[in-house]
XYZ file of C-alpha atoms in Angstrom:
641
model
C -0.015 -0.130 0.234
C 1.378 3.336 -1.454
C -0.421 5.913 -0.597
C 0.003 10.244 -0.263
C -1.440 11.805 2.598
C -2.566 15.803 2.134
C -2.933 17.850 5.017
C -4.254 21.279 4.680
C -5.215 21.978 7.948
C -1.460 23.747 8.497
C 1.387 24.648 6.115
C 4.244 24.099 8.132
C 5.319 20.356 8.539
C 8.275 21.540 10.654
C 5.255 22.615 13.876
C 3.438 20.297 15.999
C -0.100 20.469 16.300
C -3.093 20.668 18.625
C -6.311 20.368 16.846
C -9.241 19.865 18.003
C -11.305 16.592 18.149
C -13.301 14.233 16.366
C -13.724 10.440 15.666
C -13.053 9.015 12.257
C -12.961 4.768 11.856
C -9.753 2.955 10.916
C -9.601 1.177 8.073
C -8.017 -1.864 8.178
C -6.233 -3.763 5.898
C -2.910 -6.444 5.764
C 0.317 -5.046 4.141
C 3.671 -3.225 5.492
C 2.462 -0.090 7.569
C -1.505 -0.768 7.567
C -3.508 -0.346 10.173
C -4.174 -2.984 13.003
C -5.852 -0.864 15.601
C -6.360 2.226 16.305
C -7.992 4.796 19.446
C -8.817 7.660 20.336
C -6.374 9.321 22.799
C -7.620 13.233 22.813
C -11.071 12.229 23.702
C -10.725 10.456 26.989
C -7.789 12.817 28.202
C -9.550 15.998 27.101
C -5.496 16.495 26.430
C -5.194 17.731 22.421
C -0.866 17.639 22.979
C -0.396 14.224 23.086
C 2.499 13.453 21.620
C 4.651 10.142 23.267
C 4.392 6.543 23.242
C 5.362 3.009 24.711
C 4.191 -0.159 25.827
C 5.254 -2.525 28.472
C 3.441 -5.666 27.304
C 0.248 -4.097 29.106
C -0.679 -0.959 29.284
C -0.161 1.967 26.750
C 2.049 4.950 28.122
C 1.166 8.263 26.629
C 3.231 11.508 27.249
C 1.145 14.947 26.889
C 1.212 18.760 26.887
C -2.239 18.987 28.922
C -3.863 21.165 26.517
C -1.093 23.664 27.174
C -1.927 23.733 31.119
C 0.270 22.584 33.957
C 1.945 20.011 34.749
C 2.129 17.840 31.756
C 0.699 14.475 31.789
C 1.204 10.396 31.489
C -1.932 8.930 30.243
C -1.805 5.299 31.056
C -4.288 2.852 28.575
C -5.312 -0.760 28.471
C -4.533 -2.382 25.280
C -8.181 -2.200 24.226
C -7.863 1.729 24.017
C -9.489 2.516 27.888
C -7.940 5.506 29.948
C -7.132 3.650 33.179
C -4.840 6.591 35.020
C -2.841 9.934 34.817
C 0.239 11.296 36.320
C 2.006 14.250 36.118
C 5.586 14.816 34.649
C 8.292 16.735 35.973
C 9.196 18.350 32.420
C 7.680 22.276 32.398
C 8.608 22.577 28.388
C 5.126 23.537 26.089
C 4.377 20.350 25.049
C 6.295 17.742 28.033
C 8.436 14.700 26.925
C 7.962 14.007 23.454
C 8.986 10.820 22.288
C 9.045 7.918 24.715
C 11.540 4.901 25.424
C 11.279 1.924 27.792
C 13.762 -1.098 28.778
C 11.896 -3.418 29.916
C 11.777 -1.772 33.557
C 12.281 1.905 33.135
C 10.547 4.190 30.972
C 12.135 7.757 29.846
C 10.924 10.729 28.402
C 12.229 14.010 27.418
C 11.040 17.333 27.040
C 14.316 19.552 26.545
C 17.905 18.606 27.101
C 16.992 16.226 29.945
C 15.946 12.500 29.791
C 13.897 11.506 32.614
C 13.858 7.817 34.178
C 10.864 7.109 35.277
C 8.277 3.751 36.581
C 4.685 2.926 35.303
C 3.670 3.846 39.109
C 4.779 7.673 38.190
C 7.820 7.449 40.514
C 10.614 9.546 38.525
C 14.393 8.474 39.533
C 16.351 11.433 38.208
C 17.688 12.224 34.546
C 20.691 12.299 32.440
C 21.436 15.278 30.042
C 21.731 14.020 26.263
C 22.883 16.064 23.481
C 19.666 17.471 22.093
C 16.746 19.750 23.167
C 14.891 18.349 23.028
C 15.153 14.577 22.354
C 12.014 14.428 19.904
C 12.924 10.611 18.901
C 13.937 8.518 21.860
C 14.714 4.621 21.014
C 16.024 2.018 23.537
C 18.572 -0.697 22.051
C 18.387 -3.994 24.571
C 20.947 -5.476 22.909
C 23.852 -2.556 23.509
C 22.147 -1.236 26.633
C 22.182 2.213 24.541
C 19.685 4.767 23.422
C 18.882 6.092 20.035
C 17.763 9.989 19.713
C 17.016 12.469 17.052
C 15.502 16.291 16.844
C 13.484 16.839 13.514
C 16.565 17.437 10.988
C 19.426 16.867 13.188
C 21.707 13.783 13.582
C 20.482 10.550 14.681
C 22.142 9.704 17.655
C 23.565 6.579 19.446
C 24.435 8.077 23.246
C 25.014 5.701 26.581
C 22.606 5.958 29.766
C 24.924 9.234 31.261
C 24.392 10.872 27.620
C 27.619 10.345 25.979
C 27.344 10.364 22.287
C 28.819 7.589 20.973
C 28.142 7.749 17.026
C 26.402 10.474 14.727
C 24.884 9.283 11.481
C 23.171 11.520 8.793
C 19.720 12.105 9.081
C 17.572 12.379 5.779
C 14.031 13.768 7.037
C 12.485 15.623 10.174
C 12.398 13.120 13.077
C 9.282 13.051 15.367
C 9.775 9.612 16.343
C 11.830 6.745 17.228
C 10.970 2.911 17.603
C 13.802 -0.172 18.219
C 12.792 -3.404 16.759
C 14.712 -6.135 17.324
C 12.042 -9.295 15.830
C 11.452 -8.383 11.926
C 13.720 -10.259 9.801
C 17.208 -9.050 9.722
C 16.792 -6.604 12.664
C 17.558 -4.728 14.176
C 15.872 -2.045 13.022
C 15.291 1.484 14.098
C 11.852 2.863 12.522
C 11.348 6.659 12.169
C 8.502 8.644 11.982
C 8.827 11.761 9.821
C 6.990 14.599 8.516
C 8.000 16.111 4.939
C 6.248 19.009 2.949
C 6.553 18.721 -0.723
C 4.718 21.443 -2.678
C 1.524 21.947 -0.232
C 1.529 18.464 0.635
C 2.387 17.136 3.933
C 3.638 13.185 3.964
C 3.641 11.315 7.120
C 5.627 8.127 6.675
C 8.018 5.725 8.662
C 11.314 5.029 7.457
C 13.538 2.041 8.353
C 16.836 3.097 9.070
C 19.522 0.490 9.877
C 21.491 1.380 13.755
C 25.040 -1.180 12.197
C 26.016 0.824 9.116
C 24.043 4.522 10.613
C 21.998 4.930 7.063
C 18.484 4.446 5.706
C 17.355 1.224 4.257
C 14.931 2.470 1.399
C 12.188 0.719 3.093
C 9.233 3.493 3.888
C 5.418 3.470 3.837
C 2.736 6.257 4.054
C 0.780 6.722 7.422
C -2.751 6.701 6.514
C -5.581 6.002 9.016
C -8.989 5.714 8.384
C -8.132 8.716 5.486
C -7.824 11.295 8.732
C -4.933 13.815 7.400
C -2.245 13.638 10.474
C 1.195 14.812 11.577
C 4.117 12.836 13.031
C 4.727 12.048 16.973
C 6.028 9.553 18.942
C 6.573 5.746 18.357
C 7.085 2.590 19.863
C 7.555 -0.857 18.408
C 5.535 -4.191 19.918
C 6.618 -7.372 18.774
C 4.146 -9.787 19.282
C 0.711 -7.803 19.340
C -2.115 -10.431 18.887
C 0.544 -13.299 19.402
C 1.663 -13.318 15.672
C 2.207 -9.330 14.631
C 4.938 -7.586 14.983
C 3.862 -3.450 14.605
C 4.836 -0.295 15.240
C 2.538 2.012 17.298
C 2.429 6.183 16.100
C 0.833 9.318 18.077
C -1.073 10.551 14.982
C -2.295 14.171 15.499
C -4.835 15.661 13.622
C -8.376 16.536 13.962
C -7.932 14.628 16.820
C -5.152 13.112 18.802
C -5.084 8.722 18.020
C -3.076 6.012 18.864
C -2.792 4.000 15.903
C -0.887 0.212 15.234
C 0.814 0.001 11.833
C 1.974 -3.602 10.731
C 5.528 -4.261 10.186
C 5.391 -8.363 10.004
C 2.811 -10.812 10.361
C 3.780 -14.505 11.830
C 2.194 -17.878 11.801
C 3.191 -18.323 15.445
C 3.790 -21.915 15.384
C 7.340 -21.690 14.672
C 10.655 -21.347 17.117
C 12.547 -18.281 17.403
C 15.391 -17.753 20.456
C 18.023 -15.532 20.433
C 20.519 -12.787 22.206
C 19.289 -9.299 22.778
C 22.923 -8.334 24.485
C 26.343 -9.500 26.041
C 25.687 -8.141 29.713
C 28.766 -9.196 31.320
C 31.776 -8.178 31.303
C 32.613 -4.444 31.303
C 34.242 -3.986 28.043
C 37.519 -2.162 29.450
C 39.832 -3.834 31.814
C 43.495 -5.128 32.337
C 45.403 -8.345 31.677
C 44.695 -10.548 33.912
C 41.862 -10.013 35.186
C 38.467 -12.350 35.844
C 36.150 -12.252 33.434
C 32.475 -13.440 33.947
C 30.640 -13.794 30.554
C 26.982 -13.125 30.409
C 24.519 -12.547 27.996
C 20.648 -11.890 28.096
C 18.646 -14.168 25.899
C 15.209 -14.207 25.086
C 12.250 -16.544 23.152
C 10.475 -14.898 20.729
C 8.259 -18.024 20.405
C 4.896 -19.148 22.094
C 5.804 -22.086 23.652
C 8.413 -22.391 26.259
C 11.974 -23.958 25.470
C 15.567 -25.042 26.302
C 17.775 -22.945 24.535
C 21.305 -24.203 24.150
C 23.879 -21.109 24.288
C 27.515 -20.313 23.495
C 29.912 -18.262 24.369
C 33.033 -17.633 22.572
C 36.238 -15.087 23.079
C 38.348 -14.775 19.985
C 41.476 -13.094 19.885
C 42.449 -12.442 16.071
C 41.309 -15.319 14.399
C 41.637 -17.872 17.385
C 39.229 -19.053 19.810
C 40.515 -18.503 23.209
C 37.555 -19.896 25.217
C 34.464 -21.593 24.368
C 32.138 -22.617 26.991
C 28.493 -24.194 26.249
C 25.416 -23.741 28.888
C 21.631 -24.805 28.178
C 19.127 -22.571 29.604
C 16.210 -24.536 30.437
C 12.607 -23.878 30.853
C 12.705 -20.520 28.605
C 9.155 -19.315 28.753
C 7.673 -18.047 26.029
C 7.990 -14.072 25.233
C 10.398 -13.881 28.144
C 14.248 -13.085 28.668
C 16.420 -14.418 31.148
C 19.914 -13.904 31.724
C 22.700 -16.807 31.203
C 26.016 -17.321 32.833
C 28.631 -18.801 31.998
C 32.842 -20.142 33.549
C 35.234 -17.479 35.030
C 37.922 -17.015 32.630
C 41.264 -14.717 32.929
C 42.434 -13.156 29.612
C 46.381 -13.075 30.031
C 47.681 -11.056 27.247
C 46.395 -7.567 26.351
C 44.715 -6.867 23.418
C 41.157 -6.526 21.709
C 39.221 -9.360 21.594
C 35.912 -10.402 20.562
C 33.077 -12.089 22.815
C 29.968 -13.627 21.533
C 27.169 -15.115 22.996
C 25.021 -17.104 20.350
C 21.844 -19.263 20.738
C 22.114 -23.338 19.528
C 18.704 -24.232 18.722
C 18.180 -26.621 16.714
C 14.804 -25.670 14.732
C 15.475 -22.100 14.961
C 13.596 -20.159 11.851
C 15.034 -17.277 12.530
C 18.881 -17.135 12.768
C 19.490 -13.511 12.592
C 18.833 -12.381 15.625
C 20.808 -15.532 17.349
C 24.389 -13.548 18.455
C 25.468 -10.403 20.160
C 29.488 -9.555 20.201
C 31.103 -7.251 22.061
C 34.950 -6.053 21.576
C 37.044 -6.771 24.507
C 39.678 -4.480 25.452
C 41.874 -5.621 27.196
C 44.688 -3.374 28.696
C 48.229 -4.274 28.781
C 48.016 -1.950 31.990
C 45.780 0.694 33.828
C 47.023 3.664 35.934
C 44.411 4.573 38.443
C 46.599 6.953 40.239
C 46.442 5.686 43.604
C 49.420 5.003 43.892
C 51.498 7.622 42.146
C 50.984 10.337 39.798
C 51.436 7.630 36.471
C 54.022 10.082 34.968
C 52.114 12.385 33.718
C 53.541 15.905 33.405
C 52.100 19.429 33.920
C 52.180 22.748 31.606
C 52.553 25.080 33.518
C 54.102 23.224 36.666
C 52.450 25.156 39.222
C 48.459 26.168 39.820
C 47.143 24.173 36.705
C 46.427 20.317 36.617
C 46.371 18.636 39.970
C 47.212 14.936 41.266
C 45.359 13.733 43.897
C 41.642 13.487 45.526
C 39.227 15.936 44.176
C 37.021 17.969 46.463
C 35.444 19.650 43.516
C 33.232 18.320 40.283
C 32.381 14.990 40.572
C 33.721 14.652 44.227
C 35.263 11.562 43.759
C 37.429 9.323 41.339
C 36.020 6.877 39.306
C 37.863 4.193 40.970
C 40.208 4.269 44.436
C 40.507 7.896 45.623
C 43.409 9.890 43.264
C 42.931 11.374 39.508
C 44.065 13.936 37.454
C 41.812 16.865 37.158
C 42.351 20.514 35.972
C 42.023 21.421 39.427
C 41.312 19.741 42.678
C 39.063 21.611 44.800
C 37.582 24.387 43.032
C 36.988 25.648 39.315
C 39.725 26.427 36.477
C 40.821 29.623 36.092
C 40.398 32.094 33.054
C 42.990 31.768 30.126
C 43.962 28.316 30.868
C 46.517 26.714 28.549
C 47.025 23.401 30.057
C 48.809 20.558 29.299
C 49.340 16.909 30.637
C 51.514 14.824 28.985
C 53.454 11.234 29.011
C 55.616 8.939 26.855
C 54.436 5.643 26.324
C 56.252 2.896 24.109
C 53.912 1.228 21.296
C 54.104 -2.619 21.436
C 52.381 -3.762 18.720
C 48.712 -3.184 16.888
C 45.956 -2.796 17.148
C 46.576 -0.080 19.373
C 44.006 1.839 21.624
C 44.417 4.599 24.270
C 41.392 3.949 26.878
C 40.390 6.239 29.924
C 37.435 7.047 32.420
C 36.635 10.846 32.402
C 34.058 13.534 34.066
C 34.070 17.170 32.832
C 32.450 20.227 33.379
C 33.479 23.273 31.056
C 31.736 26.276 29.401
C 29.855 24.704 26.865
C 31.903 26.089 22.985
C 33.672 28.941 24.917
C 35.953 26.273 26.864
C 36.661 22.276 26.105
C 39.616 19.757 25.366
C 41.082 17.544 23.786
C 43.564 14.607 23.389
C 46.408 15.259 21.332
C 49.387 13.084 19.958
C 52.791 13.387 18.912
C 55.059 10.493 17.411
C 57.912 13.193 16.855
C 59.306 13.766 20.868
C 56.908 16.534 21.007
C 57.768 18.821 18.071
C 54.374 18.401 16.161
C 50.991 17.620 17.177
C 48.051 16.174 16.065
C 44.347 16.331 17.463
C 42.788 12.596 18.001
C 39.566 11.888 17.212
C 37.359 9.448 20.077
C 35.006 6.586 18.682
C 32.125 8.777 18.505
C 33.615 12.175 17.832
C 33.876 15.277 20.338
C 31.353 16.925 21.210
C 32.189 20.147 19.726
C 32.968 20.719 16.750
C 34.769 23.956 17.038
C 35.667 25.355 20.117
C 35.699 28.730 20.415
C 38.717 31.170 18.881
C 38.721 32.994 21.450
C 39.787 29.661 23.699
C 43.352 30.077 24.692
C 44.499 26.534 24.552
C 42.191 24.545 22.457
C 40.746 27.321 20.333
C 39.591 26.493 16.739
C 39.517 22.725 17.331
C 37.203 20.077 18.227
C 36.743 18.674 21.477
C 35.215 17.876 24.995
C 32.800 21.159 25.884
C 29.850 21.055 28.086
C 28.936 18.577 30.275
C 28.813 15.010 31.450
C 25.918 14.068 33.838
C 28.899 11.106 35.068
C 31.518 9.899 34.413
C 32.105 8.674 30.787
C 34.751 5.952 29.006
C 36.665 7.471 25.911
C 38.293 5.188 23.600
C 40.526 6.427 20.859
C 41.915 4.149 18.190
C 45.970 5.028 17.967
C 45.816 1.934 15.364
C 48.475 3.401 12.673
C 48.964 6.664 14.133
C 51.571 4.881 15.673
C 54.801 2.572 15.419
C 55.556 -0.851 17.025
C 58.737 -0.262 19.050
C 58.836 3.342 18.602
C 57.592 5.907 20.819
C 55.430 8.270 21.075
C 53.806 11.355 23.666
C 49.928 11.733 24.593
C 48.846 15.286 25.475
C 45.345 15.951 27.713
C 45.052 19.729 26.471
C 42.751 21.806 28.133
C 41.926 25.540 27.573
C 39.455 28.277 28.287
C 38.290 31.902 27.602
C 38.474 35.027 29.284
C 35.611 34.630 31.599
C 32.938 32.371 33.230
C 34.653 29.087 34.511
C 33.200 25.707 36.355
C 34.859 22.470 37.379
C 36.611 21.246 34.336
C 38.056 18.250 33.323
C 39.093 14.600 35.675
C 40.783 12.038 34.082
C 41.201 8.772 35.989
C 41.937 5.058 34.935
C 44.390 5.584 31.833
C 44.998 1.764 29.954
C 46.489 1.252 26.691
C 45.916 -1.888 24.348
C 49.243 -2.211 22.554
C 51.604 -0.049 24.357
C 53.126 0.550 27.883
C 54.587 3.420 29.606
C 58.061 4.131 28.351
C 58.814 6.004 31.619
C 56.552 6.189 34.102
C 56.212 7.275 37.235
C 58.453 7.886 40.211
C 61.473 5.687 38.022
C 62.604 4.217 35.095
C 63.719 0.616 34.756
C 66.730 -0.235 32.275
C 65.070 -2.173 29.403
C 67.539 -5.540 28.442
C 68.607 -7.229 25.728
C 68.385 -10.692 27.689
C 65.335 -11.989 26.071
C 64.831 -14.525 29.395
C 63.399 -11.313 31.451
C 60.919 -8.232 30.911
C 60.792 -5.934 33.486
C 59.079 -2.904 33.282
C 57.624 0.067 35.709
C 54.122 1.104 35.833
C 53.297 3.754 38.484
C 55.198 3.095 41.459
C 55.245 -0.652 40.729
C 58.365 -2.730 39.176
C 57.096 -5.792 37.122
C 59.624 -9.099 36.260
C 58.281 -11.686 33.832
C 60.323 -14.526 32.965
C 60.351 -15.586 30.081
C 57.882 -18.685 28.910
C 55.985 -19.472 32.353
C 59.636 -20.334 33.806
C 59.457 -18.941 37.599
C 61.186 -16.272 38.616
C 62.858 -15.187 41.785
C 63.848 -11.466 42.741
C 65.931 -9.591 45.252
C 66.273 -5.584 44.984
C 69.978 -4.298 46.754
C 70.417 -0.808 47.163
C 74.279 1.402 47.090
C 75.815 -0.452 49.345
C 74.853 -4.051 48.898
C 71.909 -4.236 51.461
C 68.804 -5.916 50.788
C 66.052 -3.356 49.855
C 63.218 -5.397 49.026
C 62.186 -9.260 48.574
C 59.264 -8.996 46.435
C 58.998 -13.042 46.098
C 58.465 -15.871 43.606
C 56.254 -16.121 40.789
C 55.683 -16.016 36.825
C 55.087 -12.062 37.587
C 56.738 -10.758 40.673
C 55.200 -7.159 41.352
C 57.969 -4.660 43.568
C 55.424 -1.835 45.042
C 58.302 1.088 45.380
C 56.011 3.527 46.787
C 57.952 3.421 50.389
C 61.180 3.127 48.708
C 63.588 6.239 49.253
C 64.297 7.357 45.640
C 67.924 6.318 44.401
C 69.709 3.659 42.228
C 68.571 -0.224 43.209
C 70.392 -3.633 41.465
C 67.964 -6.009 41.413
C 69.182 -10.146 41.206
C 66.684 -12.366 39.146
C 66.805 -16.186 39.634
C 65.006 -17.858 36.537
C 65.546 -21.681 37.249
C 69.445 -22.099 37.439
C 70.152 -18.811 35.657
C 70.867 -15.499 37.291
C 69.663 -11.884 35.344
C 71.141 -8.685 37.180
C 70.158 -4.861 36.129
C 69.878 -1.613 37.154
C 66.926 0.384 38.509
C 66.693 4.642 39.147
C 63.720 5.155 41.778
C 63.214 8.715 41.102
């Protein structure tokens, strides 16, 4: 069914609509986008500003502007269109929450730059700041635990639960609603409700968007319900309407506001279909040698209870380093449950691929069986608890401080200490502050990762990360995955003016990922700079950085001293912060003793495959170590600064 909708009530397709009320019965048919059900939302509520919709499996939740009165409302309807209850929104914008999202437990809505979290009983649990104002389109992706947002002609953005922008995708249409589809063939898809002005006619259409590729697919349908012209609004996805239909549900604004279910797919309902919604553990960033516990969320889309064989695989390059099978017994139809696998220790740094997938015989849809997660197993993570990590501040005073924060986030991401522009107060005006460190590239792929929190005057003040491969003579800005939130910081900024960077504020600690592969060369050192700048007025807490880690590189000269690099391949000695690590070749155990210049024993770190000497309580000076590897002995010198 392809048709064009002409709307003569209002000529501007970029306006929200609040018309009067009357009812027209829907036309039902069986093609893509055809109405499956429809109910009047304006009549029972008396509210002509219905804009958002979500479905929790039992009830519809509609967000609305309360006919231009305060407070804005959430209305609860049953599946047959009967109004059951209402509760107030905290949003005070003219229309209140626009589109809504649902993560299986909580709802989310946005009337401005804030995205609020609430439950079905009207309890609200705070908010986080998103990149748009408002987020007219809002959808939740259960496979990644991320949100997708858009606002009219903005880019379509993938964001975290703290509002960090991971991706920005080009958007061809004026967006008013988003719905995430995990069920229809080839899924996942993002469905986009949009309205466009062509000549004097307005088209309300729903478009299919591929979140993996970040592009529209070319699939779309016109929205026509009972011949009634309508404006686009909020959208949600219901995978099992009437047990065998997948529909998108859209709020339609016209002569009256209604809610309509539009057909996406009709199934026989007799087949078996299971899949994986998400990898729920581990976190994707950890240090090598840590124990991790793989877990995934498995869903049974079928109506019958099933025993679901499931496997977890971890690969490094093309090699499988971990493979475990388990069975999820008695998984009820139309339900999901977490599945766990035995712990594993990844001894080598690198970028691993973890996959959780179902292996049910007779599964009729294999496209939703697998979810993969990249694991960044760091060769080191500097948590700054025992030392400053060897980072050097420029200028050396009144800028960049290491220690316990008393401002900004109020605490470190882990432990107690971190680096901050200023620990206990706002940064200064006219700042041009640099924090630098030399590292040694070991291998590819090469990644820089860290956690950070920031609050900087939006546009005027900001920061970025820079790389030098010539000893600091020249520097280039490097961009994180998902890019910086600010394309160009104010030219009036004294440090990073005219450059892309972090600016504005986060609502909590966020992870930053930088791919250095191809920018740095194995066995060659490079420098990193954390660069902050401000303009001439207005200051806030600034930039706080913790848990800096590297995949494929190590600190070259780090922390309180340096370790002589030996040509002897029997022993590797490296220093991370205040810790010196001794590791024998292969699995050969090493026994370590440390002496001062007078020949007295200064430390007995012990014996093992990897031995650690913590120099935090050792006096600065020159030390010698003696390492016994089986019947052989290796000696060397350490300088502790």
